[in-house]
Coordinates of C-alpha atoms in Angstrom, one line a residue:
Chain F
M191 CA 13.0 -63.6 48.8
A192 CA 10.2 -65.7 47.3
A193 CA 9.9 -63.9 44.2
G194 CA 13.4 -63.6 43.8
K195 CA 13.5 -63.6 39.8
S196 CA 14.0 -60.2 38.8
H197 CA 11.6 -59.2 35.8
I198 CA 10.7 -56.2 33.8
L199 CA 7.2 -54.7 33.9
V200 CA 5.9 -53.0 30.6
V201 CA 2.8 -50.8 31.2
E202 CA 1.7 -50.0 27.7
D203 CA -1.7 -50.2 26.1
N204 CA -0.8 -50.2 22.4
P205 CA -0.1 -53.6 21.3
A206 CA 2.1 -52.2 18.4
D207 CA 4.1 -50.7 21.2
V208 CA 4.1 -53.7 23.1
F209 CA 5.5 -55.8 20.3
L210 CA 8.4 -53.1 19.7
I211 CA 9.3 -52.9 23.3
R212 CA 9.7 -56.6 23.6
E213 CA 12.0 -56.7 20.4
T214 CA 14.0 -53.9 22.2
I215 CA 14.2 -55.5 25.6
E216 CA 15.5 -58.8 23.2
A217 CA 17.9 -56.7 21.5
S218 CA 19.4 -55.3 24.9
G219 CA 20.6 -59.1 25.7
I220 CA 18.8 -58.8 29.1
K221 CA 16.9 -62.1 29.4
V222 CA 14.3 -61.9 32.3
P223 CA 10.6 -62.4 32.4
I224 CA 8.3 -59.7 30.9
H225 CA 4.9 -58.7 32.6
I226 CA 2.7 -56.8 30.5
V227 CA -0.2 -54.6 32.0
K228 CA -2.4 -52.5 29.7
D229 CA -4.0 -49.8 31.8
G230 CA -3.3 -47.5 34.6
E231 CA -5.5 -49.4 37.2
E232 CA -3.7 -52.7 36.3
A233 CA -0.6 -51.2 36.9
T234 CA -1.3 -49.5 40.6
R235 CA -3.1 -53.2 41.2
F236 CA 0.1 -54.8 40.4
F237 CA 2.1 -52.9 42.9
D238 CA -0.7 -53.2 45.6
N239 CA -0.6 -56.9 44.9
A240 CA 3.4 -57.2 45.5
D241 CA 3.0 -55.0 48.7
S242 CA 0.6 -57.5 50.2
D243 CA 2.0 -60.7 49.0
D244 CA 5.5 -61.3 49.4
S245 CA 5.4 -64.1 47.1
A246 CA 4.0 -61.7 44.2
P247 CA 6.4 -60.5 41.5
C248 CA 8.1 -57.3 41.9
P249 CA 9.8 -55.5 38.9
S250 CA 13.4 -54.7 38.6
L251 CA 12.7 -52.0 35.8
V252 CA 9.4 -50.6 34.7
I253 CA 8.9 -49.2 31.1
L254 CA 6.0 -47.0 31.6
D255 CA 3.9 -45.3 28.9
I256 CA 2.5 -42.0 29.9
N257 CA -0.8 -41.6 28.1
L258 CA -2.9 -44.6 29.4
P259 CA -6.5 -45.7 30.0
K260 CA -7.7 -45.0 33.4
K261 CA -4.7 -43.6 35.2
H262 CA -2.2 -41.2 33.8
G263 CA 1.5 -42.6 34.0
I264 CA 2.4 -39.7 36.5
Q265 CA 0.0 -41.1 39.0
I266 CA 1.4 -44.9 38.3
L267 CA 4.8 -43.2 38.9
Q268 CA 3.8 -41.8 42.2
H269 CA 1.9 -45.0 43.3
L270 CA 5.1 -47.0 42.5
R271 CA 7.4 -44.7 44.5
R272 CA 5.2 -45.1 47.5
S273 CA 5.2 -48.9 47.1
H274 CA 7.4 -50.5 50.1
R275 CA 8.4 -53.3 48.0
C276 CA 8.8 -51.9 44.5
R277 CA 9.7 -48.3 45.1
G278 CA 13.4 -49.0 44.1
A279 CA 12.5 -50.1 40.7
S280 CA 14.0 -48.2 37.8
V281 CA 11.7 -46.5 35.6
I282 CA 12.0 -45.6 32.0
V283 CA 9.0 -43.4 30.6
V284 CA 8.1 -43.8 26.9
S285 CA 6.1 -41.2 25.4
T286 CA 5.4 -39.5 21.9
S287 CA 5.7 -36.2 23.5
T288 CA 8.6 -34.2 22.6
A289 CA 7.8 -31.2 24.9
A290 CA 10.4 -30.5 27.3
K291 CA 7.9 -29.9 30.1
D292 CA 6.6 -33.4 29.8
R293 CA 10.0 -34.7 30.2
E294 CA 10.7 -32.5 33.2
D295 CA 7.3 -33.6 34.8
V296 CA 8.2 -37.2 34.8
I297 CA 11.8 -36.7 36.0
L298 CA 10.4 -34.7 38.8
N299 CA 7.9 -37.5 39.5
G300 CA 10.7 -40.1 39.9
A301 CA 11.2 -41.5 36.5
D302 CA 14.8 -42.4 35.7
A303 CA 15.0 -41.8 32.0
Y304 CA 12.8 -40.7 29.2
F305 CA 12.4 -42.1 26.0
C306 CA 10.5 -40.3 23.2
K307 CA 8.9 -42.9 20.9
P308 CA 10.3 -42.4 17.4
S309 CA 8.7 -43.2 14.0
K310 CA 11.6 -45.4 12.8
Y311 CA 12.5 -48.8 13.6
D312 CA 16.2 -48.4 14.2
D313 CA 15.6 -45.2 16.5
F314 CA 13.2 -47.3 18.5
L315 CA 15.9 -49.8 19.1
K316 CA 17.9 -47.0 20.9
L317 CA 15.7 -47.7 23.9
A318 CA 17.8 -50.8 24.2
D319 CA 20.5 -48.9 25.3
L320 CA 18.5 -47.1 28.3
I321 CA 17.2 -50.7 29.2
R322 CA 20.9 -51.9 29.7
E323 CA 21.6 -48.7 31.4
W324 CA 18.8 -48.8 34.1
F325 CA 18.3 -52.4 34.6
P326 CA 19.8 -53.2 38.0
K327 CA 23.3 -54.7 37.6
T328 CA 23.2 -56.7 40.8
T329 CA 20.1 -58.8 39.8
K330 CA 21.6 -59.4 36.5
Chain Y
M69 CA -36.0 60.4 24.8
T70 CA -36.5 63.4 27.0
A71 CA -38.8 66.1 26.6
Q72 CA -35.8 68.3 26.3
G73 CA -34.3 66.4 23.7
L74 CA -37.4 66.5 21.6
K75 CA -37.8 70.0 21.9
A76 CA -34.4 70.5 20.7
L77 CA -35.0 68.1 17.8
I78 CA -38.2 70.1 17.0
H79 CA -36.3 73.2 17.6
L80 CA -33.7 72.3 15.0
R81 CA -36.4 71.2 12.5
N82 CA -38.2 74.4 12.7
G83 CA -35.1 76.7 12.7
A84 CA -34.7 78.9 9.7
D85 CA -31.0 77.9 9.8
Q86 CA -29.8 75.3 7.2
E87 CA -27.2 74.0 9.6
G88 CA -30.0 72.4 11.8
R89 CA -31.6 70.5 9.0
D90 CA -28.4 69.5 7.7
I91 CA -27.6 68.0 11.3
L92 CA -30.9 65.8 11.2
D93 CA -30.4 64.8 7.5
A94 CA -27.0 63.7 8.5
L95 CA -28.4 61.6 11.4
P96 CA -27.7 57.8 10.3
V97 CA -31.1 56.9 12.0
A98 CA -34.4 57.1 10.1
L99 CA -36.3 59.9 12.0
Y100 CA -39.6 61.6 11.3
L101 CA -42.0 64.0 13.2
T102 CA -45.8 64.4 12.9
D103 CA -48.4 66.9 14.4
A104 CA -50.8 65.7 16.7
E105 CA -52.9 63.8 14.2
G106 CA -50.1 61.7 13.1
R107 CA -49.4 63.8 9.7
L108 CA -45.9 63.9 8.8
T109 CA -44.2 67.3 9.1
Y110 CA -40.5 66.2 8.5
F111 CA -38.7 63.1 7.6
N112 CA -34.8 62.9 7.2
A113 CA -32.7 61.4 4.5
A114 CA -32.1 58.2 6.5
A115 CA -35.9 57.6 6.5
V116 CA -36.2 57.9 2.7
K117 CA -33.4 55.5 2.6
L118 CA -34.8 52.9 5.1
S119 CA -38.5 53.2 3.8
G120 CA -37.6 53.0 0.3
R121 CA -40.0 55.9 -0.7
T122 CA -40.4 59.6 -0.2
P123 CA -43.4 60.4 1.8
Q124 CA -45.7 63.4 1.2
L125 CA -45.7 65.9 4.0
G126 CA -49.1 66.7 5.6
V127 CA -50.4 63.6 3.6
D128 CA -48.6 60.5 4.9
Q129 CA -49.8 59.7 8.2
W130 CA -48.4 57.7 11.3
C131 CA -45.5 56.3 9.4
V132 CA -43.0 56.8 6.9
T133 CA -43.0 53.1 5.7
W134 CA -45.1 51.6 3.0
K135 CA -46.4 48.2 4.7
I136 CA -45.6 47.1 8.1
F137 CA -46.1 43.7 9.7
L138 CA -45.8 42.2 13.1
A139 CA -42.9 39.9 13.9
D140 CA -45.3 36.7 13.2
G141 CA -45.9 38.4 9.7
T142 CA -49.6 39.4 10.3
P143 CA -50.1 42.9 8.7
L144 CA -50.0 46.0 11.0
P145 CA -52.4 48.8 9.8
H146 CA -50.6 52.1 10.0
D147 CA -53.2 53.9 12.4
Q148 CA -52.1 51.0 14.9
C149 CA -48.5 51.4 14.8
P150 CA -46.6 52.1 17.8
L151 CA -46.5 56.1 17.2
A152 CA -50.2 56.0 16.2
V153 CA -50.9 54.5 19.6
A154 CA -48.9 56.8 21.5
L155 CA -50.4 59.9 19.7
K156 CA -53.8 58.6 20.7
G157 CA -53.0 58.5 24.1
G158 CA -51.9 54.9 24.4
E159 CA -49.0 53.6 26.0
I160 CA -45.7 54.2 24.5
V161 CA -44.3 50.7 23.3
E162 CA -40.7 50.4 23.1
G163 CA -38.4 47.9 21.4
M164 CA -41.0 46.0 19.2
E165 CA -39.7 44.3 16.3
C166 CA -41.3 45.0 13.0
L167 CA -41.0 44.1 9.5
A168 CA -41.6 46.5 6.7
E169 CA -41.7 46.1 3.1
R170 CA -40.6 48.6 0.4
P171 CA -42.5 49.6 -2.5
D172 CA -40.0 47.5 -4.5
G173 CA -41.0 44.5 -2.7
T174 CA -37.5 44.3 -0.4
Q175 CA -38.1 43.8 3.2
F176 CA -36.4 45.2 6.3
W177 CA -36.6 44.7 10.2
F178 CA -36.7 47.7 12.5
T179 CA -37.6 48.7 16.1
P180 CA -39.6 52.0 16.5
Y181 CA -38.8 54.4 19.4
P182 CA -41.9 56.6 19.4
A183 CA -42.3 59.6 21.5
V184 CA -44.9 62.5 22.0
L185 CA -44.5 66.1 22.9
R186 CA -47.0 67.7 24.9
D187 CA -47.8 71.6 25.9
E188 CA -48.3 73.0 29.1
Q189 CA -51.7 71.8 29.1
G190 CA -50.3 68.4 28.7
R191 CA -52.1 68.1 25.4
I192 CA -50.1 66.2 22.7
T193 CA -48.8 68.4 20.2
H194 CA -46.0 66.5 18.2
G195 CA -45.1 63.0 17.4
I196 CA -41.5 61.9 16.8
N197 CA -40.5 58.4 15.7
L198 CA -37.0 57.1 15.2
L199 CA -36.8 53.6 13.1
V200 CA -33.6 51.7 13.9
D201 CA -32.8 49.1 11.5
I202 CA -32.2 45.9 12.9
T203 CA -32.3 43.6 9.4
S204 CA -28.7 42.4 10.1
R205 CA -29.0 41.6 13.7
K206 CA -32.3 39.7 12.8
F207 CA -30.7 38.0 10.0
E208 CA -27.8 36.8 12.5
Q209 CA -30.3 35.7 15.0
N210 CA -32.2 34.0 12.4
Q211 CA -28.9 32.2 11.2
A212 CA -28.0 31.2 14.8
A213 CA -31.5 30.1 15.6
Q214 CA -31.1 27.9 12.3
A215 CA -27.7 26.8 13.1
A216 CA -29.1 26.0 16.7
L217 CA -32.0 24.1 15.3
L218 CA -30.0 22.0 13.0
L219 CA -27.7 21.4 15.7
S220 CA -30.1 20.1 18.1
A221 CA -32.0 18.0 15.3
I222 CA -28.3 16.4 14.5
V223 CA -27.8 15.9 18.4
D224 CA -31.3 14.3 18.7
S225 CA -31.1 12.0 15.5
S226 CA -27.7 10.6 16.7
D227 CA -27.3 6.9 17.4
D228 CA -24.6 8.0 19.9
A229 CA -25.8 9.4 23.4
I230 CA -24.8 13.0 23.5
I231 CA -24.7 14.4 27.0
S232 CA -23.4 17.7 28.6
K233 CA -22.3 18.3 32.0
D234 CA -20.9 21.1 34.1
L235 CA -17.5 21.0 35.7
N236 CA -19.5 19.9 38.8
G237 CA -20.2 16.8 37.1
T238 CA -24.2 17.7 36.8
I239 CA -25.8 16.7 33.7
T240 CA -27.1 19.6 31.7
S241 CA -28.4 18.0 28.5
W242 CA -29.5 14.6 27.6
N243 CA -30.2 13.5 24.0
K244 CA -32.6 11.0 22.7
S245 CA -30.0 8.1 22.2
A246 CA -29.0 8.8 25.9
E247 CA -32.4 8.2 26.8
R248 CA -32.6 4.8 24.8
L249 CA -28.9 3.9 26.0
F250 CA -29.3 4.5 29.7
G251 CA -32.9 4.4 30.3
Y252 CA -33.5 7.6 32.0
T253 CA -35.4 10.4 30.2
A254 CA -34.1 14.0 29.9
E255 CA -36.5 14.9 32.7
E256 CA -35.4 12.6 35.0
I257 CA -31.5 13.0 34.8
I258 CA -30.8 16.6 34.0
G259 CA -29.8 18.4 36.9
R260 CA -28.7 15.1 38.3
P261 CA -24.8 14.0 39.1
V262 CA -23.3 12.0 36.2
T263 CA -21.9 9.4 38.7
L264 CA -25.3 8.2 38.6
L265 CA -24.3 6.5 35.4
I266 CA -21.0 5.3 36.7
P267 CA -21.0 1.8 38.5
S268 CA -19.6 2.0 42.0
D269 CA -16.2 0.3 41.3
R270 CA -15.6 3.0 38.8
Q271 CA -16.4 5.9 40.5
Q272 CA -12.8 7.1 40.7
E273 CA -13.0 7.8 37.1
E274 CA -15.0 10.7 37.2
P275 CA -12.7 12.9 39.4
R276 CA -10.0 11.8 36.6
I277 CA -12.0 12.8 33.9
I278 CA -12.8 16.2 35.3
A279 CA -9.2 17.0 36.0
R280 CA -8.1 16.3 32.5
L281 CA -11.2 18.4 31.3
K282 CA -10.1 21.3 33.6
A283 CA -6.7 20.9 32.0
G284 CA -8.3 21.6 28.5
E285 CA -7.5 18.0 27.6
R286 CA -10.1 15.7 25.5
V287 CA -10.5 12.3 26.5
D288 CA -10.8 10.1 23.2
H289 CA -12.5 6.8 22.8
F290 CA -12.2 5.8 26.3
E291 CA -13.4 2.3 26.6
T292 CA -15.3 1.7 29.8
I293 CA -18.4 0.6 31.6
R294 CA -21.5 2.5 32.6
R295 CA -24.7 1.6 34.2
R296 CA -28.2 1.7 33.0
K297 CA -31.3 3.1 35.0
D298 CA -32.2 -0.8 35.5
G299 CA -28.7 -1.2 36.9
S300 CA -27.5 -3.5 34.3
L301 CA -24.0 -2.5 32.8
L302 CA -23.2 -1.6 29.3
D303 CA -19.8 -1.4 27.5
I304 CA -19.4 2.3 26.0
S305 CA -16.8 4.2 24.3
L306 CA -16.6 7.7 25.5
T307 CA -15.4 10.8 23.9
I308 CA -15.3 13.8 26.5
S309 CA -14.5 17.4 25.1
P310 CA -14.1 20.7 27.3
V311 CA -16.9 23.3 26.5
R312 CA -15.9 26.7 26.9
N313 CA -17.8 29.9 27.3
A314 CA -17.4 33.2 25.2
R315 CA -14.7 34.3 27.2
G316 CA -12.8 30.9 26.6
N317 CA -13.1 29.5 30.1
I318 CA -14.1 25.8 30.7
I319 CA -17.4 25.6 32.1
G320 CA -18.2 21.8 31.4
A321 CA -18.0 19.1 29.0
S322 CA -19.8 17.4 26.1
K323 CA -19.7 13.6 26.2
I324 CA -20.4 11.2 23.4
A325 CA -21.0 7.7 24.5
R326 CA -21.2 4.6 21.9
D327 CA -22.6 1.5 22.9
I328 CA -19.8 -1.2 22.2
T329 CA -21.5 -4.0 24.1
E330 CA -22.1 -5.7 20.6
R331 CA -18.6 -5.1 19.6
R332 CA -17.2 -6.3 22.7
R333 CA -19.3 -9.5 22.4
A334 CA -18.4 -10.1 18.7
E335 CA -14.5 -9.5 19.8
A336 CA -14.7 -11.9 22.7
E337 CA -16.5 -14.3 20.4
I338 CA -13.8 -14.3 17.7
L339 CA -11.2 -14.4 20.2
R340 CA -12.9 -17.5 21.7
A341 CA -13.4 -19.2 18.2
N342 CA -9.7 -18.6 17.2
R343 CA -8.7 -20.0 20.4
D344 CA -10.9 -23.1 20.0
L345 CA -9.3 -23.5 16.7
E346 CA -6.0 -23.4 17.5
Q347 CA -6.6 -25.9 20.4
F348 CA -8.4 -28.1 18.0
A349 CA -5.5 -28.0 15.5
F350 CA -3.1 -28.5 18.4
S351 CA -4.9 -31.2 19.6
A352 CA -5.4 -32.8 16.1
S353 CA -2.0 -32.7 15.0
H354 CA -0.7 -33.9 18.3
D355 CA -3.2 -37.0 18.5
L356 CA -2.6 -37.9 14.9
Q357 CA 1.2 -38.2 15.4
E358 CA 0.6 -41.5 17.7
P359 CA -1.5 -43.6 15.1
L360 CA 0.9 -42.4 12.4
R361 CA 4.2 -43.4 14.1
G362 CA 2.6 -47.1 14.2
L363 CA 1.8 -46.8 10.8
K364 CA 5.3 -45.7 9.6
I365 CA 7.1 -48.1 11.7
Y366 CA 5.1 -51.1 10.9
S367 CA 5.3 -50.4 7.2
E368 CA 8.8 -50.2 7.3
L369 CA 9.1 -53.5 9.6
L370 CA 6.6 -55.0 6.9
A371 CA 9.3 -53.9 4.0
R372 CA 12.4 -55.0 6.0
R373 CA 11.3 -58.4 7.0
Y374 CA 8.7 -59.7 4.4
S375 CA 10.1 -58.0 1.2
S376 CA 11.2 -61.3 0.0
K377 CA 7.8 -62.9 0.4
L378 CA 5.8 -59.9 -1.3
D379 CA 5.3 -59.9 -4.9
G380 CA 6.1 -56.9 -7.3
Q381 CA 2.7 -55.3 -7.0
A382 CA 2.5 -55.9 -3.3
L383 CA 5.9 -54.1 -3.0
E384 CA 4.6 -51.3 -5.0
F385 CA 1.4 -51.0 -2.7
L386 CA 3.8 -50.9 0.5
G387 CA 5.8 -48.5 -1.0
H388 CA 2.7 -46.2 -1.7
L389 CA 1.9 -46.9 2.0
R390 CA 5.1 -45.7 3.3
A391 CA 5.2 -42.7 1.1
G392 CA 1.8 -41.6 2.3
A393 CA 2.5 -42.3 5.9
T394 CA 5.8 -40.3 5.6
R395 CA 4.1 -37.3 3.9
M396 CA 1.5 -37.4 6.7
E397 CA 4.1 -37.2 9.2
V398 CA 5.7 -34.1 7.6
L399 CA 2.3 -32.4 7.3
V400 CA 1.2 -33.2 10.9
S401 CA 4.6 -32.1 12.4
D402 CA 4.3 -28.9 10.3
L403 CA 0.6 -28.1 11.3
L404 CA 1.9 -28.8 15.0
A405 CA 4.6 -26.2 14.5
Y406 CA 1.9 -23.7 13.0
T407 CA -0.4 -24.0 15.8
Q408 CA 2.6 -23.5 18.4
I409 CA 3.7 -20.0 16.9
S410 CA 2.7 -17.4 19.5
K411 CA 4.5 -14.7 21.2
R412 CA 3.6 -15.4 24.6
E413 CA 6.8 -13.6 26.1
E414 CA 8.4 -10.2 25.2
P415 CA 10.6 -10.6 22.2
E416 CA 14.3 -10.7 22.6
M417 CA 16.6 -8.3 20.5
V418 CA 18.2 -10.6 17.7
D419 CA 20.9 -10.1 15.4
A420 CA 19.5 -11.0 12.0
N421 CA 23.1 -11.6 10.8
A422 CA 23.9 -14.3 13.2
T423 CA 20.3 -15.8 12.6
L424 CA 21.1 -15.9 8.7
T425 CA 24.5 -17.6 9.5
I426 CA 22.6 -20.3 11.6
V427 CA 20.1 -20.9 8.7
L428 CA 22.5 -21.1 5.9
E429 CA 24.4 -23.8 8.0
S430 CA 21.2 -25.9 8.4
L431 CA 20.6 -25.4 4.6
A432 CA 23.9 -26.5 3.6
G433 CA 22.9 -29.8 2.1
S434 CA 20.4 -28.3 -0.2
I435 CA 22.7 -25.2 -1.0
A436 CA 25.4 -27.5 -2.1
E437 CA 22.9 -29.8 -4.0
S438 CA 21.4 -27.1 -6.0
G439 CA 24.4 -24.9 -6.5
A440 CA 22.8 -22.0 -4.8
R441 CA 24.7 -18.6 -4.3
I442 CA 23.4 -16.8 -1.4
D443 CA 24.5 -13.3 -0.4
S444 CA 23.3 -10.7 2.0
G445 CA 23.5 -7.1 2.8
P446 CA 24.0 -5.6 6.2
L447 CA 20.9 -7.1 8.6
P448 CA 19.6 -5.3 11.7
V449 CA 19.0 -6.2 15.2
V450 CA 15.4 -6.7 15.7
P451 CA 12.9 -7.4 18.5
M452 CA 12.0 -10.9 17.6
H453 CA 12.3 -14.5 19.2
A454 CA 15.1 -15.8 17.5
A455 CA 13.3 -19.2 16.6
H456 CA 10.8 -17.1 14.6
L457 CA 13.3 -15.2 12.6
Q458 CA 15.1 -18.4 12.0
Q459 CA 11.9 -20.2 10.8
L460 CA 11.0 -17.3 8.6
F461 CA 14.8 -17.3 7.0
Q462 CA 14.5 -21.0 6.9
N463 CA 11.2 -21.3 5.1
L464 CA 11.8 -18.2 2.5
I465 CA 15.2 -19.3 1.7
G466 CA 14.3 -23.2 1.4
N467 CA 11.5 -22.0 -1.0
A468 CA 13.7 -19.9 -2.9
I469 CA 16.1 -23.1 -3.5
K470 CA 13.2 -25.5 -3.9
Y471 CA 11.4 -23.4 -6.5
R472 CA 14.5 -22.9 -8.7
S473 CA 14.3 -22.4 -12.4
P474 CA 15.5 -25.4 -14.3
E475 CA 17.4 -23.2 -16.5
R476 CA 19.7 -21.5 -14.0
K477 CA 21.2 -21.8 -10.8
P478 CA 19.7 -20.3 -8.0
E479 CA 20.9 -16.7 -6.9
I480 CA 19.4 -15.4 -3.7
H481 CA 19.8 -12.3 -1.9
V482 CA 18.7 -11.3 1.6
A483 CA 18.5 -7.6 2.4
A484 CA 17.1 -5.2 5.0
E485 CA 15.9 -1.7 4.8
S486 CA 15.4 0.4 7.7
Q487 CA 12.2 2.4 8.0
S488 CA 10.8 5.1 10.4
D489 CA 8.7 2.5 11.9
G490 CA 10.7 -0.7 11.5
W491 CA 12.4 -2.9 9.0
T492 CA 11.6 -4.4 5.6
M493 CA 13.4 -7.5 4.9
A494 CA 13.3 -9.2 1.8
V495 CA 14.5 -12.5 0.2
T496 CA 14.8 -12.2 -3.5
D497 CA 15.3 -15.1 -5.8
N498 CA 15.7 -15.9 -9.5
G499 CA 13.4 -18.8 -9.5
I500 CA 10.4 -19.8 -11.2
G501 CA 8.3 -16.7 -10.0
I502 CA 4.6 -16.8 -9.0
A503 CA 1.7 -15.7 -11.2
P504 CA -0.1 -12.6 -10.0
E505 CA -3.3 -14.5 -9.2
Y506 CA -1.6 -16.8 -6.7
K507 CA 0.4 -13.8 -4.9
E508 CA -2.0 -13.7 -2.1
K509 CA -3.2 -17.6 -2.2
V510 CA 0.6 -18.7 -1.3
F511 CA 0.2 -17.7 2.3
G512 CA -2.9 -19.8 2.9
L513 CA -2.7 -22.9 4.8
F514 CA -2.1 -26.0 2.7
K515 CA -2.4 -23.9 -0.4
R516 CA 0.0 -25.3 -3.0
L517 CA 0.6 -24.6 -6.7
H518 CA 2.6 -27.4 -7.7
S519 CA 2.0 -31.3 -7.4
N520 CA 3.9 -33.3 -5.0
E521 CA 5.9 -34.9 -8.0
E522 CA 7.0 -31.4 -9.1
Y523 CA 8.2 -29.9 -5.9
S524 CA 7.4 -31.5 -2.4
G525 CA 5.9 -29.6 0.6
T526 CA 3.0 -29.3 2.5
G527 CA 1.8 -25.9 2.0
I528 CA 2.5 -24.9 5.8
G529 CA 5.6 -23.1 5.2
L530 CA 4.4 -19.8 4.0
A531 CA 1.3 -19.7 6.4
I532 CA 3.8 -20.0 9.2
C533 CA 5.7 -17.2 7.8
Q534 CA 2.7 -15.0 7.7
R535 CA 1.6 -16.2 11.2
I536 CA 4.9 -15.2 12.6
V537 CA 5.1 -11.8 11.1
A538 CA 1.4 -11.3 12.3
Q539 CA 2.7 -11.8 15.7
Y540 CA 4.9 -8.8 15.5
D541 CA 1.9 -6.7 13.8
G542 CA 4.1 -6.9 10.7
R543 CA 3.0 -7.9 7.1
I544 CA 4.5 -10.4 4.5
W545 CA 3.9 -10.1 0.9
V546 CA 5.4 -11.3 -2.5
D547 CA 6.5 -9.4 -5.7
S548 CA 7.1 -11.5 -8.7
E549 CA 7.9 -11.8 -12.2
P550 CA 6.7 -15.2 -13.4
G551 CA 9.8 -17.1 -14.8
Q552 CA 12.1 -14.4 -13.8
G553 CA 12.0 -14.9 -9.9
S554 CA 10.4 -13.6 -6.7
A555 CA 10.9 -11.2 -3.6
F556 CA 9.3 -12.2 -0.5
R557 CA 9.3 -9.1 1.8
F558 CA 8.2 -8.7 5.3
T559 CA 8.0 -6.1 7.8
I560 CA 9.0 -6.0 11.4
P561 CA 7.9 -2.9 13.4
R562 CA 10.0 -1.6 16.3
S563 CA 9.1 -2.7 19.6
R564 CA 6.7 -0.2 21.2
D565 CA 9.0 1.0 23.9
G566 CA 11.2 2.5 21.2
G567 CA 13.7 -0.3 21.5
G568 CA 15.8 -1.4 18.3

C-alpha cells in the first residue's frame, strides 16, 4: 500500500489535551506518526481524502474527542465506519462525561473503547494502556 | 263562616246561660260582635288580650283594636277596616294582613275574618269579626325574607361564580360573578343546559357529575376547563353540592366555580423557571468541569516538572493556584450532584440498616482518624432510592464527624421512629452544635458557617439532603445545643399506595 506506514489520528480541539494525548502515546511506547485534526469537519475530510486517494494516509488508531466544533464525535464515528479504507481503524473515544449513557452511545456507534478524561496527570497516563491494547498488533 | 255558624254564635252570646258565654270566652281566637252600625255588642277575653285594651260596649265602633295599619305601614281608619267595609255593604275582604298597635305601644300582626248577618229581608243586622294573630308567622316570614336577602347579597357579592342547576342539567340561577366569568347574563343563560359551558372534548364530565350528585355525593375542588360565551377557555376549580328539597329529595345542584387561570399560569411559570434554573445549574456545573480539568492538570504538571526552576514565592503562588482549582473541582462536582437529584422513577424499598452499613464502610477512613463511635437503633425499610438514602446518611454522618468538638471524641447515634404516616430518622452527635439563628440557614445552597481553614466543605451537602428529602415530600430540620451537639432529623412519608 502506498500509504503503508501506519499512524494515529487524534481528533481533539483543545491544545491542552492534544499535548497530554501526545505524552500518553509516547508513554505507550508506540512510535508511529501522529496526525492531529482540530474539528469535526476536518476529521470527516480526512477520511474522505483517504477514500479518494490511495496515497493519502489512513489511520490504524483514532483517538476521538466527543465534544468538537462543527461536528459531534458520534457523527465522525459514523462517518469513519462508512469509509471503505478507514473503517477498520480502532477508535478510542476520550470525553469529560462520566454519564453511562454517553459511554453506551459511543460504543453502540462503533467505538472500541471509552476513556473519561481525568484531572490528574497520572490518571491521564492510563490512556496509554488503552492505546497499547487497541493499536493494531500486525502493523506494529 | 256560614250564616248558621254566625246564628249559633249570636245565640250563644244572647243565651242567658253562663255556659254559652264561657265557651266564647274560652275561644283562643279574638272575636267580637257588632250591631248593624258597627257598635260593639260583645267581645271575648282573647280579644282583650290581643288588642291590649278593654273596649266599651256600645261606644267602640268597627274594631276592638286601638290603632290599625296596612301591611305597608299606612294608618287604616277604623271606619275603613274590613268589617266596616262589610257592614257598609261592601265586599268581604278575606285574608288581609294588618298591623295593630296596642295602647302600650307594642304591635301585632293579625288577619281579620269579617262576616255580616242579614235578616229575612236581607238587611244587615249584625257584624262579627275574628282576629287571628299572625305575629309569629310574620316574624318567621320576615326572618326568612331577611335571610334570603342576605344570602342573595352574599351570592351576588361573591368573587366566585355561583350557579344552580336541576338534575336535567338546566341552569336555574346565575350570580354576578358567573356573568363576569362566563360572559353570559342571567337572562341569557337561565333555563339553558349547563353543557353550554363545557368544551366539546369534556362533555362526558357532566353525566359523571350528575351521577355523583344523584348519589348524594359532593364534588370538591374539581379542576377542569370551561368555555366562555366568546368561546375562550378558562381553568376553573368546581365545587358542586347536591341541593335537596324539604322532603330531602335531591332536586339539583349548586355549583361554585373559581377562576384558576391566573393560578395555573403562575404554577406553570414557577415550574418552568425551576426547570430553567436546574438546566442552567446542570450546564454550568457540567461545562465548568472541562476548563477546570485543564487548570488542575497543568498546575500539577508545572509543579512536577518546574519546581526546581521556581523560587519560593512562585511555588507559593502555584500552591494557591492548585488549592483553588481543587476546591473548585469539589464545588462543581457537588453542584452537579445537587442538580441531578430527582425522583424520576418510582422509589424502591430500601433497607436503611444495609444502607447505613455501606455508608459506614465508605466513611471508614474518617471514622478511624477521628476515633468516632457510631451506633444505631433498628432502622426501617423505606420507599426511597438507595442512592438517595446513602447520600443522606453520608452527608449527615460525614458532617457529624467533621464538625466534632475539639474536646471529645465524636459519638454519633442513628435512629428511626415510626409514625402513622411515615418515619422520622435522626442522626445525633456530640459535636460543636449550631447556634439557633443558623438552624434554617445551614440547609441553603453554599451556606457555610466556618472558614475553609477551620472546616473544609462546599456548603452543598445539607442543601443536597434537603433536596433529597423534599423529593419524597418529607422535611429535614436540626435541633441543636451549641457546644453540646446536634440532632439532624428528617421524615420519609410512607408511599401513597400504602407500601412500607
